[in-house]
Amino acid sequence: MILPQWLIASALALLPHVSGLASTDSPSDADPAQSGYLPNHNMDPAVVDSAEFGQLWKVPFNYQELFYAKPLVYTPLAGGNQLLFLASSQNWIRTLDAKTGNLINSRQVQTPFLQSDIGCTDIPNTIGIIGTPIIDTTSDIVYFFAKTYIPNYRTAGATGTYNGVYYFYGVNINTLEDSPGFPILVDGSQSDNDPEIYFIGGVILQRPSLTQIGSVVYGGFGGHCDLFNYTGLVIGVDINEKQIVTNWAVETGPLAPQTNDWSENSGGGEGGIWMSGMAASTDGDRLFFVTGNGDGHENTGAPASGSSGCRTLGEACVNLDVGDGGKLTLTDYFQPYDYQNMDGGDQDFGSGGIALLDPDTFKGTGVSKMGVTAGKNGKIYILNANNLGGYRLGSGQTDGVIQTIVTNKAVFGGAGSYPGEGGYIYLTPVGYSTFVYKLGFDGSGVPIFTQVGATTEVSAGRVGTGIPTVTSFGGKQGTAILWMCDPDAGLRAWYGVPNTDGTMKTIKLPQVNGLNKFQRPVFGDSRLYVTDTDGVLYCLGSPVNLPLNCTSPVDFGNVALGSSQTEQVSCTALIAITQIESVTTGDANFHVDSSTLPQGPVKAGATFSFPVTWNLTSTVNKDTVFASYGNVSPGVKSTALTITTINAVAGYSTQFPIGLTGTEVSNKAYLEIAPVTVDYSGLVILDPNDIPTNSLSFTISNAGLANLTILGYAYTTDDLDDDDIDYTNTTFTEDVQDLGYGFSASDLPPVGTVIGGGDQVSVDSTFDPVNGTGNYNSFFAVWSTGGEQTIILEGSASTAPIANFSISTSEGGWLPASNLLMDFGDVVPGTSPSLQIRICNQGGSVLQISKSKPPNGAFRPDDPTDLHESQDIPVNDCAYGTVIFATNAEEPNQPDQVFTNTWTLNTDDLNFGVHVVQIQGTVVSQKVGPTNFTGQPVYSYLGCYSDTAPAGRLLRTMPYDNSSNTNGVCQTACQAGGNYIFAGTEFQTECFCGNTSPPNLYKADETYCTFACAGDGTQVCGGAGGYISIYYDSTRYTPGNDTSTPTGGPVTVNQTGNYNYIGCFSEATNGRALSGEAPAAPDSGNTIESCEAACQGYTYFGTEYSNECYCGNTINAGSVNHASSDPTVNGCSMLCGGNVTEYCGGPNRLDMYQLNGTLALPTTTTSASVTGPTTTPSGPSVVPSAGGFAYIGCYTEGTGIRALTGLANPVSGATLTVKLCAAACSGYFYMGVEYSGECYCGNTLNGGSALASGGSDPTQNMCSMTCNGNANEYCGGPNRLNMYQIIPQTTSATSIATPTGNISVTTAISSTSATTTTSSTTTTTSSTPSPTGPVTVQNTTSFSYLGCYSDNVNGRALTGLANPGDPSTNSVEACSLLCSAYAYFGVEYSAECYCGNTISGGNALVAGSSPAVTQCDMVCNGNSAEYCGGPNRLNLYNNTAVASTVSTPSPSGPVHVQSVGNYAFQGCYNESSGIRALSGLTYVNASMTVQMCAATCNGFAWMGVEYGDEW
């Protein structure tokens, strides 16, 4: 493998010690010089351009996780497979096997910064690791910058712009653990060249890839859409000293604005370094980069050298010297002569980086090292890297650079290069082809680039096109491949050298999705990696199971036209091959005689060879148009030879490609001119007295071996297809040669000039629109002893573009250009009105949008490509951007909501300037119900609630149930009928009123309230499953409180703290129902709240006889729940001694409350030993318990308040684990972890905090962020806490040994002993019996039970007769007697009875095997031992005497035992992660039955059978 010496030298210069870097690794973004040329990855075009190259695998990652940082490929010092390192916008880092894609390690290093905190939409959702990391190949350490927060760092709150910070990380690639001494906080570091500038991470973006020089890693920083007060910076961190050693600012001095107002746009001078993600380039001791718009202008007209020490270096290419200790100082710079105009038009010079070119190829007279850069301003600058050009040092005070190529096409990202075959550079403007420029020289030997080719494919017409990258197969000629990443088309490739007609031969690749912005493929060993706009990682490469190993590529050397050359191909069979079926070539001039191939089977390990002949004996100098071969022009040629096999072993490829390459030479002279079309593009005439010109070059080459003599020049405007063409001979004056009307040259070789074999001459040509505006063209012909050729010269001139700006009105008109307010006015919820921005071009040339930062959120563009950056607007045409105001549907009587946003726009019309469109609109909800003296509604919307409280309905008074129901009618009825605080609608037709606020426990997501009101289909009146839409009188209630001052008498409190009301219970048969503790009442008297506080740590508490409070972990035998929810019936009718508005039990009656936990609480264990293997979780998991706390679920924060307010962040967020938080919260009842690094403690859950939707899956409930101190643990999420509750301690533990003595288990449970045995012999102890509880009645005298049925959303399931009896005495038996004349009856909601002869359509049997699952779990008012349905659930029965008999067939196979002993079947559960679901007792028996398990587990709350013989 041949690597350019300059690549080897520059790479070694960056390494402080000997490295284990593998030759095909990619430990950084491309190469250190950012040349984009990568010869060391075994990318053979014969393989890539064949069926053997395809997609090997792809891997998706997290929702909304994107990869702006490019992957890295690396082989660790210890050896082994190549690793793939990924870093994402969500601050996740990962390693994968680069060959298989298998995940090895992953870790989220920090909470990512939220895009919503910055307002810039360039990077959506989250901003974490954006710049590409770099791997120090001497230590296996990966370095990167990560953006995150430090809560309350600069402003109050966990997030917010100014709490944003950057950390510099070093992690071991083998483990992803932090290297000692890392991470380092960057924030607060002062600038070396201006101490007034200091680092504020929230307002700045680390976008460029990182660069390493010696022991210092450098990263560039810019802004977010030029918002806020920021200055472009270069931060250098010494990875050995583990400290920041340099902070160099782009804009300093008195002319650069510096304020301490962080929110002031441009307040820091700007000059950001972003370069579309390219790295700063280096040649070992210097750092090169390009900057964007700056706000200070030290250079204002007078020329200045690059060593002048300019301190305002926005819109500049900068060269910094790397001094002792990594300190940076300015050495040289180039600032375009029109940089102030570029600032005004947002034509970022720094949208592209600088590529340092291979000095072995790219050099010339006076130039030993070259660089190329381009930006938004449509110019390509060829720079002398040793003398960049300063300011206005060129002719006429223009740019003093080697060459300026004017294209008028914006470039993001930069250039690629190929130093072989004469030297080429490549650039891809937005929305255009990839253009190819070849190195040439003028008559003095000064380097000049000429466009010689372009791809037929064009890039996406929006920002995001990637950076051209070139590979070759070990540096061999004819093997160059040009690669491009496109945000629409995906990955593209071409042969790297253009055809003589300027076309680029396309290589067809497997289709991948549009790739993320500004990417380039990353290469490993014969494989490449890219990431798409959905965050999916792709690996493309050639299959590893090839049947042969053959010499490739085969180099024929120089072969003259009229001759031939034969080379041998040698192969070794890697497997047994049945037959060599065929051999084909892509160019018919290459011949293979099939008789020279093996004619029969080939054994594994056998070798063979055969000749290939490149036959040019009968060819002549010509171009064969539209042919796949036959291009008989001198130069490097390559094609593929494909061997097709029939294999004796399955699983191997049947085709093996071999590259054939050689140089076709002509013994005679051969004339070539490139490019075939010289396009000077359009010139803009701003002043008729100052006509601009544009200069481009073309080359006259002798591709033959013999000398070529120029015989003459001429030009014409006639059609070249005409029979009679009138040519005009070129005239030579002292300094100018005429090439046609408007075209001239300054150094055209005189007639008679001799050009040696293989030599070329570059000609500087100029387009001068001598006749003003219009189109110009000329056909320029050259005659020589090597043939004749004609090229096209074309250009145009026009007046400047003029942008006309306007915003539409809702009436269809347009506002004046000076109006920058887009006002949607008042908008109805649930609608999506739209307005437009229009930019028209009223000038004489194409207008380009140079900046576009659209809004996001409620306001968003209808099409993301509307008014995008670099969009061209033709003359007399307009471009439109439609803004949609997407409002959510909402209930009536909501507060008006004002929304605002902006759309920032600019164009290349120099008189246009930055336009910041202010967008605003107000969502005004429908107003219903009674109004106050101001005309505003009395009632405001509170929310959707689940009306399933055990104590009865949330609102107790029902004024009506009819088909005219609306929210307004209900509110009017509630005000008129008792001036109630709350009004609610349910089940389409029902209205309820009350004075007690609904507990936050029952607050539901708005998606549950979907029933249309019976009287107005546009309003919502509750939802299926017992949901109610509730409104409140805002003058008498403040949302967020669970209680209000009632005016209508005492109530049963449904919920307090983290306890829920479960009913009115009797005392136990022998003793108290709760026997854990009996706290004394406060001096002010007992309340529900005081008892709850006194019983913290217990599962249950109850209040009795006004002033009595009891606590316990079990409800003792004989205590039963009274059927009725009416205090006057159930006996819990005594008022609390400390609050007469609450009930506190009664004589021998307790208002009973149970701890609200989503998981059964474990009991404390003093010792345990178990047998069997344990497993380590493969990824992060929820910690089930820590420090005496047990996990109870993922909870939301409170409404306007923290869920836990006892103690905040008692431990360091950077090292937070669940265990550390638990230890810090010792003494509190609850503790919770949030947002990776936050810890909270408290004794109560504050209002609004509730179990989050999404179940137990962290990806759904949003408790998905890992702990900063342990990436294997979850620590909440944004506004989500992993919540823990203190584990109740018991007073005794009993240890029971089994007869065999094999296992000893000590456990503690309430009044129950645990037994462990490993044989059929068991030892049990007595336990206190638990109440059997209510049951579902299966049948009555003439009725059979059908199951738990749902109610129909359009009406009752049974419509024959409703509530025929007394609700207080309702039971299954009572309802069956009342409905004896009907085919069906059902009981619902404890007190309701319904009869009917049919079951209305839409009702169905509810899945589930227990009342808790089906929700038919409310006890009958008249019999607490029976269930009587539930909220919108009926226990349904049919009359066997009236309806047809329903037979239930006996099961033909195994069944789930529905009940055994005191146990009821609850369903099929999976085991917990890393621990048994049930850990009290384990027993294995080959004769296991459900009955045996139940008998052995008697006394435990749960039992389960598993794997045939386990329980």
PDB file of C-alpha atoms in Angstrom, residues 34 66 170 224 257 312 490 565 623 708 776 814 985 1189 1225 1394 1405 1497:
ATOM      1  CA  GLN A  34      -8.807  17.970   5.898  1.00  0.00           C
ATOM      2  CA  LEU A  66     -29.325  12.193  15.673  1.00  0.00           C
ATOM      3  CA  GLY A 170     -11.969  11.843  27.948  1.00  0.00           C
ATOM      4  CA  HIS A 224     -26.694  29.272  17.404  1.00  0.00           C
ATOM      5  CA  PRO A 257     -18.630  44.778  20.638  1.00  0.00           C
ATOM      6  CA  THR A 312     -11.617  41.452  14.146  1.00  0.00           C
ATOM      7  CA  GLY A 490     -28.322   9.425   0.443  1.00  0.00           C
ATOM      8  CA  GLN A 565      -0.031  -5.596 -23.519  1.00  0.00           C
ATOM      9  CA  ASP A 623     -14.026   9.671 -28.655  1.00  0.00           C
ATOM     10  CA  LEU A 708       2.490  19.251 -30.544  1.00  0.00           C
ATOM     11  CA  TYR A 776     -22.652  36.204 -24.428  1.00  0.00           C
ATOM     12  CA  TRP A 814     -50.163  41.806   1.412  1.00  0.00           C
ATOM     13  CA  THR A 985     -70.086  16.601  32.400  1.00  0.00           C
ATOM     14  CA  PHE A1189     -36.474   2.862  49.973  1.00  0.00           C
ATOM     15  CA  CYS A1225     -32.742  11.337  51.986  1.00  0.00           C
ATOM     16  CA  TYR A1394     -80.297  -2.142  35.023  1.00  0.00           C
ATOM     17  CA  LEU A1405     -66.877  -8.595  27.489  1.00  0.00           C
ATOM     18  CA  CYS A1497     -47.504 -20.690  50.241  1.00  0.00           C
TER      19      CYS A1497
END
